[in-house]
XYZ file of C-alpha atoms in Angstrom:
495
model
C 8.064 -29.578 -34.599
C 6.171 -27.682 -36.910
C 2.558 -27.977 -35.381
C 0.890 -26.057 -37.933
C 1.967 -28.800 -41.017
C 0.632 -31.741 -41.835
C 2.995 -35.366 -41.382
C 3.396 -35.424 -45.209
C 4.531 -32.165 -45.389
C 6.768 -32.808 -42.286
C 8.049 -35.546 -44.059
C 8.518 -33.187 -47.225
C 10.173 -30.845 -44.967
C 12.773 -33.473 -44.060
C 13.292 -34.707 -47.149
C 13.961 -31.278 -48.579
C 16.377 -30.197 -46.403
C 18.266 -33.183 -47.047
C 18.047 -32.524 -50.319
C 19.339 -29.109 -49.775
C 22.125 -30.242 -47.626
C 23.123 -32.808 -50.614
C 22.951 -29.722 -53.526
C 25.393 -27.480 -51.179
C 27.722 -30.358 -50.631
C 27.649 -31.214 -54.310
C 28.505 -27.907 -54.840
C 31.121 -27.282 -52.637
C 32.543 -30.585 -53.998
C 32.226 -29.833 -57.467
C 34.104 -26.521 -56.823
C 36.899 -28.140 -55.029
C 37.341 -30.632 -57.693
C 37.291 -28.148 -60.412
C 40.181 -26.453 -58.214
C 41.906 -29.397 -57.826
C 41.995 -30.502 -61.633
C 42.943 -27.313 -62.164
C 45.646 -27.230 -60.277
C 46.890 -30.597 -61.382
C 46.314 -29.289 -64.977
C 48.564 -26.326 -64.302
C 51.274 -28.381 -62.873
C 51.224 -30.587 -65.949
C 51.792 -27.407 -68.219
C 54.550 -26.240 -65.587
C 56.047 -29.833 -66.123
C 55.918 -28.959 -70.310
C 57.614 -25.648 -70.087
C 60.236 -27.215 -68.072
C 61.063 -30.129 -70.264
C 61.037 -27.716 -73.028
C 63.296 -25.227 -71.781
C 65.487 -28.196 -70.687
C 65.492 -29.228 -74.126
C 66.606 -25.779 -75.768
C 68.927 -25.400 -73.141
C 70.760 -28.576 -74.531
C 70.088 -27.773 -78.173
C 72.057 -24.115 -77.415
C 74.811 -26.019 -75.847
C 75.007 -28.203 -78.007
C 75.156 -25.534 -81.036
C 78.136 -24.097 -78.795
C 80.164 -26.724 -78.028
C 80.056 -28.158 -81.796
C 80.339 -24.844 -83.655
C 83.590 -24.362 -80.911
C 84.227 -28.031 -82.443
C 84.130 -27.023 -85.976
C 86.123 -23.602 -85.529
C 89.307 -25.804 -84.261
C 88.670 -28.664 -86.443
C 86.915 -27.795 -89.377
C 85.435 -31.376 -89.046
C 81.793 -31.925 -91.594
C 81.248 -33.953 -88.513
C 81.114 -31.053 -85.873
C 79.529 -28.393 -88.627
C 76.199 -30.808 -89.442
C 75.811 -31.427 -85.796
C 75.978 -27.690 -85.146
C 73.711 -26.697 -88.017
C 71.256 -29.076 -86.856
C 71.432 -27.770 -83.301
C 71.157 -24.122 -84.624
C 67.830 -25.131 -86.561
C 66.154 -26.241 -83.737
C 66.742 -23.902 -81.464
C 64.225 -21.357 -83.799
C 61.577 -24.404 -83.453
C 61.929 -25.207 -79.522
C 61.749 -21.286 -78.708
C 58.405 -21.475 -80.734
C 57.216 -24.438 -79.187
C 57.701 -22.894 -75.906
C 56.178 -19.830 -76.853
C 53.080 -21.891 -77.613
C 53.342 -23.635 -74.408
C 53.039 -20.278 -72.512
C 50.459 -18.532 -74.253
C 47.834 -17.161 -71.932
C 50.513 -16.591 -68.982
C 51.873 -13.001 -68.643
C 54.276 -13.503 -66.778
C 56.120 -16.939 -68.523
C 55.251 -14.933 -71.704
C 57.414 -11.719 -70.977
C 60.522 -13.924 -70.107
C 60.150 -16.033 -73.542
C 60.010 -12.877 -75.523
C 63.344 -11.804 -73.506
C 64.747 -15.412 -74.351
C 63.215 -14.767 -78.205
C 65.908 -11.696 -78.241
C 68.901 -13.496 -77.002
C 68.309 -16.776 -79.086
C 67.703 -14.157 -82.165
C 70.948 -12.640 -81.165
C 72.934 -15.901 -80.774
C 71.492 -17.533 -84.303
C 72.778 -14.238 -85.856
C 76.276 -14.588 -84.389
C 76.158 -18.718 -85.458
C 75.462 -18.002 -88.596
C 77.963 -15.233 -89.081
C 80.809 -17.361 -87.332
C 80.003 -20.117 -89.782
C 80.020 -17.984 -92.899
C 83.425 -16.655 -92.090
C 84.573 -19.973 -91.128
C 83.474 -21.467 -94.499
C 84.826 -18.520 -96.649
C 88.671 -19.738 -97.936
C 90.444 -16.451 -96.611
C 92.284 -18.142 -93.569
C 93.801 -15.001 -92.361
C 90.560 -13.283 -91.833
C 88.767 -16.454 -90.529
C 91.662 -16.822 -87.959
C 91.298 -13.128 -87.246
C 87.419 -12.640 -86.969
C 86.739 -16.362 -86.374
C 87.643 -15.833 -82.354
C 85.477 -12.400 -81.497
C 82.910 -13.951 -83.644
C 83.124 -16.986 -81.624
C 83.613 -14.908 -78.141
C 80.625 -12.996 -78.939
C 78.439 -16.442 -79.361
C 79.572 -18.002 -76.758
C 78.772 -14.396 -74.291
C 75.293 -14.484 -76.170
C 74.575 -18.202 -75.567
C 75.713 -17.770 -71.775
C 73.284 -14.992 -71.164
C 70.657 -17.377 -73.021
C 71.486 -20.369 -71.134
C 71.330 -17.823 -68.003
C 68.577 -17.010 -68.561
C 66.887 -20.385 -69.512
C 68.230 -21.397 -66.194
C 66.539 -18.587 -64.431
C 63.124 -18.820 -66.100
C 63.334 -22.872 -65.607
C 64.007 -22.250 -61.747
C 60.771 -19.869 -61.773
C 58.767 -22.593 -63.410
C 60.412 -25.308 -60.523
C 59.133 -22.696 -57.957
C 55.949 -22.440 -59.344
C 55.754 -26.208 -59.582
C 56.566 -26.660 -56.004
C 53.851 -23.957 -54.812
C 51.559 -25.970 -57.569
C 52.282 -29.497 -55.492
C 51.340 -27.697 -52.504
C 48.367 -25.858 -53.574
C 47.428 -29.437 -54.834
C 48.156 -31.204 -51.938
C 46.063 -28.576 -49.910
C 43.052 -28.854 -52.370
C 43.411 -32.317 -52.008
C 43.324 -31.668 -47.863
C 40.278 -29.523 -48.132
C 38.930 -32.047 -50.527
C 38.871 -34.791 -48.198
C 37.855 -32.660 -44.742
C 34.729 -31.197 -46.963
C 33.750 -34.845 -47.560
C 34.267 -35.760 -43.641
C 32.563 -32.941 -42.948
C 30.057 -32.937 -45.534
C 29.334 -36.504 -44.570
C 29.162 -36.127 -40.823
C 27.095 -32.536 -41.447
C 24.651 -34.818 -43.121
C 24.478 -37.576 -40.950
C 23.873 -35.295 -37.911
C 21.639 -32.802 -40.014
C 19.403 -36.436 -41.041
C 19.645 -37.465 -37.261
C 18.447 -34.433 -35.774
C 15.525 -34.226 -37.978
C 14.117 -37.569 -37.876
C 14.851 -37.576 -33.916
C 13.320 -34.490 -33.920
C 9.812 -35.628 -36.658
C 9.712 -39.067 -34.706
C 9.389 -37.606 -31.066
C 6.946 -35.324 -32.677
C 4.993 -38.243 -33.799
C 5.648 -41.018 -31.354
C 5.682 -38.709 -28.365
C 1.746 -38.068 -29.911
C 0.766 -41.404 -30.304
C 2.152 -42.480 -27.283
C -0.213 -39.886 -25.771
C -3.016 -41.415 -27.749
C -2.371 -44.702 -26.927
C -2.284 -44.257 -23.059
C -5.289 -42.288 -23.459
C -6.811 -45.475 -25.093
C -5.690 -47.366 -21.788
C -6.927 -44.498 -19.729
C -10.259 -44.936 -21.248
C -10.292 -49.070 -20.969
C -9.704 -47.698 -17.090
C -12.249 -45.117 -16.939
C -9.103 -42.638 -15.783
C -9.090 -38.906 -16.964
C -7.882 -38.106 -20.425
C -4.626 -36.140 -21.290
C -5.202 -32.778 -22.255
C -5.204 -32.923 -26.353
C -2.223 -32.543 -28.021
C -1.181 -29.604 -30.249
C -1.094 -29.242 -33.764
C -3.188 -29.656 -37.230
C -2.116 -32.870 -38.353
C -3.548 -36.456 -38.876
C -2.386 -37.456 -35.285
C -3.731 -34.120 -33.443
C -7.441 -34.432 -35.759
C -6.965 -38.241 -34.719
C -7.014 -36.940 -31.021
C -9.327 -34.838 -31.138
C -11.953 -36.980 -32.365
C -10.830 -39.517 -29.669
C -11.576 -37.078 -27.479
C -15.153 -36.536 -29.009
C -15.334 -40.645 -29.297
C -14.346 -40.807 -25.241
C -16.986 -37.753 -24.492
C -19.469 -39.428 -26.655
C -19.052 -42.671 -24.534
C -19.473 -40.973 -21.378
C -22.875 -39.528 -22.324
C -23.947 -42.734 -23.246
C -22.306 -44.811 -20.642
C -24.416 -42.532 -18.695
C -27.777 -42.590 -20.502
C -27.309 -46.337 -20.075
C -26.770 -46.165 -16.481
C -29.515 -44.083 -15.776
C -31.873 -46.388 -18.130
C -30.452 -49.448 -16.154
C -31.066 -48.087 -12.965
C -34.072 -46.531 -13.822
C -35.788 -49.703 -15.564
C -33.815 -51.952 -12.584
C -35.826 -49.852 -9.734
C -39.089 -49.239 -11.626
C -39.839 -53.169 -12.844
C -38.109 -54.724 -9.371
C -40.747 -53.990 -6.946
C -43.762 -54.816 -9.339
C -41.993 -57.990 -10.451
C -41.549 -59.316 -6.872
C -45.350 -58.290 -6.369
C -46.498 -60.048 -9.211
C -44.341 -63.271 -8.674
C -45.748 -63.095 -5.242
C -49.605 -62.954 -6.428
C -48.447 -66.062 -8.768
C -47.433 -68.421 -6.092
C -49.972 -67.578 -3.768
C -52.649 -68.016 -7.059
C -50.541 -72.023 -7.279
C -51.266 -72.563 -3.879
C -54.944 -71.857 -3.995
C -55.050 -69.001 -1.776
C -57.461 -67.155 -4.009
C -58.982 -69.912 -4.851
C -59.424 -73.657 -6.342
C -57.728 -73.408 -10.086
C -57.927 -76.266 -13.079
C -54.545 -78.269 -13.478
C -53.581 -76.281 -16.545
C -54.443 -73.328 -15.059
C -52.036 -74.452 -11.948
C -49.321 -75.426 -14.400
C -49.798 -71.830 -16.404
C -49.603 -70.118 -13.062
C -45.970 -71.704 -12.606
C -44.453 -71.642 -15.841
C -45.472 -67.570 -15.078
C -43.780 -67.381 -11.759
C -40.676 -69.326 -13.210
C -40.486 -66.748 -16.175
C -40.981 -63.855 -13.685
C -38.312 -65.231 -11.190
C -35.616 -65.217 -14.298
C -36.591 -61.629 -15.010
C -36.029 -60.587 -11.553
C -32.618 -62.356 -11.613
C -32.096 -60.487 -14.995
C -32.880 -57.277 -13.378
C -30.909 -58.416 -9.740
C -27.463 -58.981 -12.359
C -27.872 -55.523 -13.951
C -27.858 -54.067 -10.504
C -25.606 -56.210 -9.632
C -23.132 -55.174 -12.981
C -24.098 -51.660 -11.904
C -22.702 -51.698 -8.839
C -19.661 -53.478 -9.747
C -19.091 -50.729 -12.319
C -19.272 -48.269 -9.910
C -17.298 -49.379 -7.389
C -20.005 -49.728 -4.740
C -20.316 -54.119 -5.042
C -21.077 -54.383 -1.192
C -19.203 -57.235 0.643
C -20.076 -58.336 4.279
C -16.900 -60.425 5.501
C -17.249 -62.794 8.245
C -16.079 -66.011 9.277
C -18.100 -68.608 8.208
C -17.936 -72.763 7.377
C -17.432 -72.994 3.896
C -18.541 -76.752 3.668
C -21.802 -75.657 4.809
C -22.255 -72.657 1.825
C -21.543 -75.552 -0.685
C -23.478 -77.764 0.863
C -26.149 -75.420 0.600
C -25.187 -74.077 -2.974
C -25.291 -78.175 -4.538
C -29.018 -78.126 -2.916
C -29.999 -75.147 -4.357
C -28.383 -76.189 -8.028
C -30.195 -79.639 -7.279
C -33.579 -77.680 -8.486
C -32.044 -77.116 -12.306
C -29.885 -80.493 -12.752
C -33.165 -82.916 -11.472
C -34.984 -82.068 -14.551
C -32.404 -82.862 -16.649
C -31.127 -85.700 -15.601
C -27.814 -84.457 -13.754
C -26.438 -84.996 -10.984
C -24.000 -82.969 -8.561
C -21.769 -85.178 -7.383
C -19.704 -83.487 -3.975
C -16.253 -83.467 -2.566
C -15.139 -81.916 0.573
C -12.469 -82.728 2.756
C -13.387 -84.077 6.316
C -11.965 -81.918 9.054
C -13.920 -78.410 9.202
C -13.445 -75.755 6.762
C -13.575 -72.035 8.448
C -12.457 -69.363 5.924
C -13.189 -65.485 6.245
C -15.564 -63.945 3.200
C -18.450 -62.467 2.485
C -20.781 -66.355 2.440
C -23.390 -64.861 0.474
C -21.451 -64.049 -2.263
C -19.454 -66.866 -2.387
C -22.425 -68.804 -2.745
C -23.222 -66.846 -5.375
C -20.294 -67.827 -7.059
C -20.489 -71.502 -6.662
C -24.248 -71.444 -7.806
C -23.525 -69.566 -11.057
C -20.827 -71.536 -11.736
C -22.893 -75.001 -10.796
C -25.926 -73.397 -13.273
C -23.622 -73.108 -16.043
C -22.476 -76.563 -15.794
C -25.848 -78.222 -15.404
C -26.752 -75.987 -18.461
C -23.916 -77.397 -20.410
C -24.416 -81.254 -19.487
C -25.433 -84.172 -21.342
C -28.464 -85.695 -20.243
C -28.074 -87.666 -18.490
C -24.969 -86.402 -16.685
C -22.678 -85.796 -13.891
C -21.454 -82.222 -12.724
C -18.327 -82.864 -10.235
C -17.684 -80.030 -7.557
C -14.818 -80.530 -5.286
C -13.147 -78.327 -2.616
C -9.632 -78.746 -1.785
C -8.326 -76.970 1.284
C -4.184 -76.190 1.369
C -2.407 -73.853 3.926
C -3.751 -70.461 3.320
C -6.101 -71.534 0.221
C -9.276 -73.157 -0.788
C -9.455 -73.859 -4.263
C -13.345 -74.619 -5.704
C -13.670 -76.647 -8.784
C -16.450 -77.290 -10.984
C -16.085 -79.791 -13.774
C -18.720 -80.351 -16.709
C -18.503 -83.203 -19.240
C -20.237 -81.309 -22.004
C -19.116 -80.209 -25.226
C -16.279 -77.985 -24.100
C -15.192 -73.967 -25.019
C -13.002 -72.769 -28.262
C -9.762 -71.610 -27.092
C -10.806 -67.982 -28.170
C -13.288 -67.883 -25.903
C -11.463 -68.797 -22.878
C -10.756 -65.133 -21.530
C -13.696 -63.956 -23.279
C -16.486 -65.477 -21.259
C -15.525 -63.048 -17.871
C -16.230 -60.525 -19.782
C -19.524 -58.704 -20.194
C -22.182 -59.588 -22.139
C -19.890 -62.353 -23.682
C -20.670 -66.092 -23.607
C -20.614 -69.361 -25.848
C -23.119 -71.378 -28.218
C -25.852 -71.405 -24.870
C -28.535 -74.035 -24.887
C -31.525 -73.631 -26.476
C -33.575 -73.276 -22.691
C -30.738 -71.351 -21.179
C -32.024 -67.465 -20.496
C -28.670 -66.543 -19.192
C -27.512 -63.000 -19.679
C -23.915 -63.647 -20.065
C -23.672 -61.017 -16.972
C -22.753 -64.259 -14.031
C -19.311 -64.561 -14.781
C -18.106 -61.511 -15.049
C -19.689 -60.789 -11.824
C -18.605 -64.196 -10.268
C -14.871 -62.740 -11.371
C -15.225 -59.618 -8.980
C -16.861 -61.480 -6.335
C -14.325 -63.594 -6.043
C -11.008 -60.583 -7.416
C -12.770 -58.715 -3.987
C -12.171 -61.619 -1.653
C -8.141 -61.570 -2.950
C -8.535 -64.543 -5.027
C -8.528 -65.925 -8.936
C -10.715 -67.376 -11.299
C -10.560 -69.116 -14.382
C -11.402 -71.898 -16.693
C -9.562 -75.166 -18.529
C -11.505 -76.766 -21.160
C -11.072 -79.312 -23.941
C -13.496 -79.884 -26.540
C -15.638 -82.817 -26.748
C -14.532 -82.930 -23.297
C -15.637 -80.691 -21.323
C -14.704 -78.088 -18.766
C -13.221 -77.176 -15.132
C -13.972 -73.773 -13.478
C -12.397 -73.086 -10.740
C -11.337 -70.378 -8.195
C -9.142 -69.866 -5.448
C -9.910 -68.076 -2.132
C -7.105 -67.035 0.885
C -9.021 -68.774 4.149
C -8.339 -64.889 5.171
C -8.976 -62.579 2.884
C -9.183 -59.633 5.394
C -4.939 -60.135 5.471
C -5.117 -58.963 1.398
C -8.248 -56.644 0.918
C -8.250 -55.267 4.289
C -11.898 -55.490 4.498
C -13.123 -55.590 8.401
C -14.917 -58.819 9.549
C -18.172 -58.680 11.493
């Protein structure tokens, strides 16, 4: 989404729209609010009118009815109430002209009522003259027409009244509706609004987050294709942080393989060149001990030796970078046979006898009884059980004792080696198989840190496990595990 932007600006994006979505629903709600009041408003004035026009209805029946009173009667009684119904009828038709003011329509059937309650005040008045004047013979003449004519006038006004208060019902009724369907609209804009929103937010974050994730999920497996020296995916589109963060990963991961490279070729080139002068020279130095060339002083005997010792280590330095080489590349060489395992440790405790002597440790052995055929490559599970027996000598008091045991199930072997030293951190525990990695080592220990991690494929190759429990102060155990077939799990052919 959006390659060309940066994540901020993504996220800007987003929020913007949002934003945009919340000012148009605002909007629409603000207009259908406005409608609303506005239409409750109207049918509040509609509700005014009417109560008024009720009201003057009642005052010109009343100013009938007791000026009808009065003419029979002649009662004060009947003539004040009918005076003061004639004097407000003047003051309700004003108030209700007020009331409608700004409406055409209500306005042109006031002024018609203005003309009939003119006409009907003028005929009141006139009645109650004559009917206050002392000439009874002309009051009982005039008094009736006069009277008649009233009455006709106030029917037409009351007619009327009735007509322009049934408008205003009508108009109140299509008010309640029009209410009642702003009201309707109100509440579907705010479902709609709502849901609108929520999908609208949904959409884009699903939309920003696979964007981003779906990236750094790439970048992550690439990281895990890289631990596994597997081909890279292709890098990912875009200008923002994640696709400038892949693209130098990709530079990082190219960078790497130059100079996992140059290193190989350095390795394999120092490896090849300082190998076959090494062996010469450590050759010339124990034939030089022995006297072959010659009768030497005891110091220069004891020189002689401490040279060949230092050029054996660095031809076991240079034999474990080979040896790491090859196990990088795939190409660690294993010659499977069958072969008695009791004899290979056996032989291995002999050959760690030469390091644990002069320091005052000793290997103490445990095999079962009955023969012990398994199917392996014997070299390099000798191998194994040296490095492993080194490391534990190294690690010894002096004086001490280095236990290595071999316990035989149905299908396994498991080899422990047990040390009584001064033990390894729990952080280091996984560490040491790896490369280059390795604990506090003793002052006289030239190790490399490269035997366990190549003691780890020797032994993954044959189908088995290795690892390590250790307590400080304590010590440790190594161990490893080995099928008595391992041609049934790597497949490998036996001799």
């Amino acid at each position: 989404m959006f390659p060309g932007l940066s994540i901020a600006q993504k996220g800007l994006l987003v929020v913007g729209l949002v934003l945009a979505l919340e000012l148009g629903f605002f909007g629409v709600l603000f207009h259908l609010l406005a409608q609303s009041e506005y239409e409750i408003w109207h049918q509040s004035h509609v509700k005014s009118v009417l109560l008024e026009t009720d009201t003057l209805i009642i005052s010109a029946v009343d100013a009938t009815v007791a000026l009808g009173a009065y003419s029979n009667t002649r009662s004060s009684y009947f003539k004040k109430k009918a005076e003061l119904a004639i004097e407000k009828i003047p003051l309700e038709v004003k108030s209700l002209h007020q009331l409608v003011e700004g409406y055409p329509q209500e306005q042109s059937s006031i002024s018609n009522l203005e003309g009939l309650t003119t006409r009907a005040l003028v005929a009141f008045r006139r009645t109650q003259r004559l009917l206050e004047e002392g000439n009874m013979m002309t009051s009982l003449m005039s008094a009736p027409d006069l009277q008649n004519e009233a009455e006709s006038i106030l029917f037409g006004l009351v007619t009327e009244l009735e007509k322009f208060a049934s408008q205003e019902k009508s108009e109140q009724i299509q008010l309640s509706q029009r209410e009642a369907a702003a009201r309707l609209a109100l509440q579907r804009a705010l479902v709609l609004a709502a849901a609108g929103q929520a999908l609208m937010v949904i959409g884009l974050s699903l939309a920003l987050s696979r964007g981003i994730t779906g990236r750094i999920r790439n970048l992550v497996d690439n990281t895990n294709r890289l631990l596994k020296k597997q081909p890279l995916h292709k890098p990912v589109d875009g200008s923002d942080e994640i696709a400038q963060l892949d693209k130098m990963f990709h530079q990082m991961a190219e960078n790497l393989a130059e100079a996992e490279m140059m290193k190989q070729e350095f390795v394999a080139i120092i490896s090849h060149e300082l190998r076959s002068p090494l062996s010469s020279i450590r050759n010339t130095l124990t034939l030089a001990a022995e006297g072959v060339y010659g009768d030497l002083s005891k110091v220069g005997i004891e020189r002689l030796k401490t040279a060949e010792v230092n050029s054996m280590r660095l031809l076991g330095l240079i034999n474990e970078l080979l040896e790491i080489k090859k196990l990088e590349a795939g190409k660690l060489q294993m010659d499977f046979e069958e072969f008695p395992l009791k004899e290979i440790a056996q032989r291995a405790a002999e050959t760690a006898e030469v390091i644990a002597t002069p320091r005052s440790v000793v290997i103490e052995l445990s095999m079962p009884v009955e023969p012990l055929l398994i199917v392996g490559d014997p070299r390099r599970i000798e191998q194994v059980m040296i490095n492993l027996l080194s490391n534990a000598i190294k690690y010894s008091p002096s004086p001490g004792v280095v236990n290595f045991s071999v316990i035989q199930s149905k299908s396994l072997v498991e080899v422990l080696i047990e040390d009584h030293g001064a033990g390894i951190p729990p952080g280091y525990l996984q560490k040491i198989f790896e490369k280059y990695e390795q604990v506090d080592k003793p002052k006289d220990s030239n190790s490399t840190g490269l035997g366990l991690p190549i003691a780890k494929a020797i032994i993954e190759a044959h189908g088995g496990e290795i690892g390590v429990k250790s307590e400080l102060s304590k010590g440790s155990i190594f161990w490893f595990k080995l099928p008595v077939d391992a041609t049934e799990i790597v497949g490998q052919p036996v001799r």
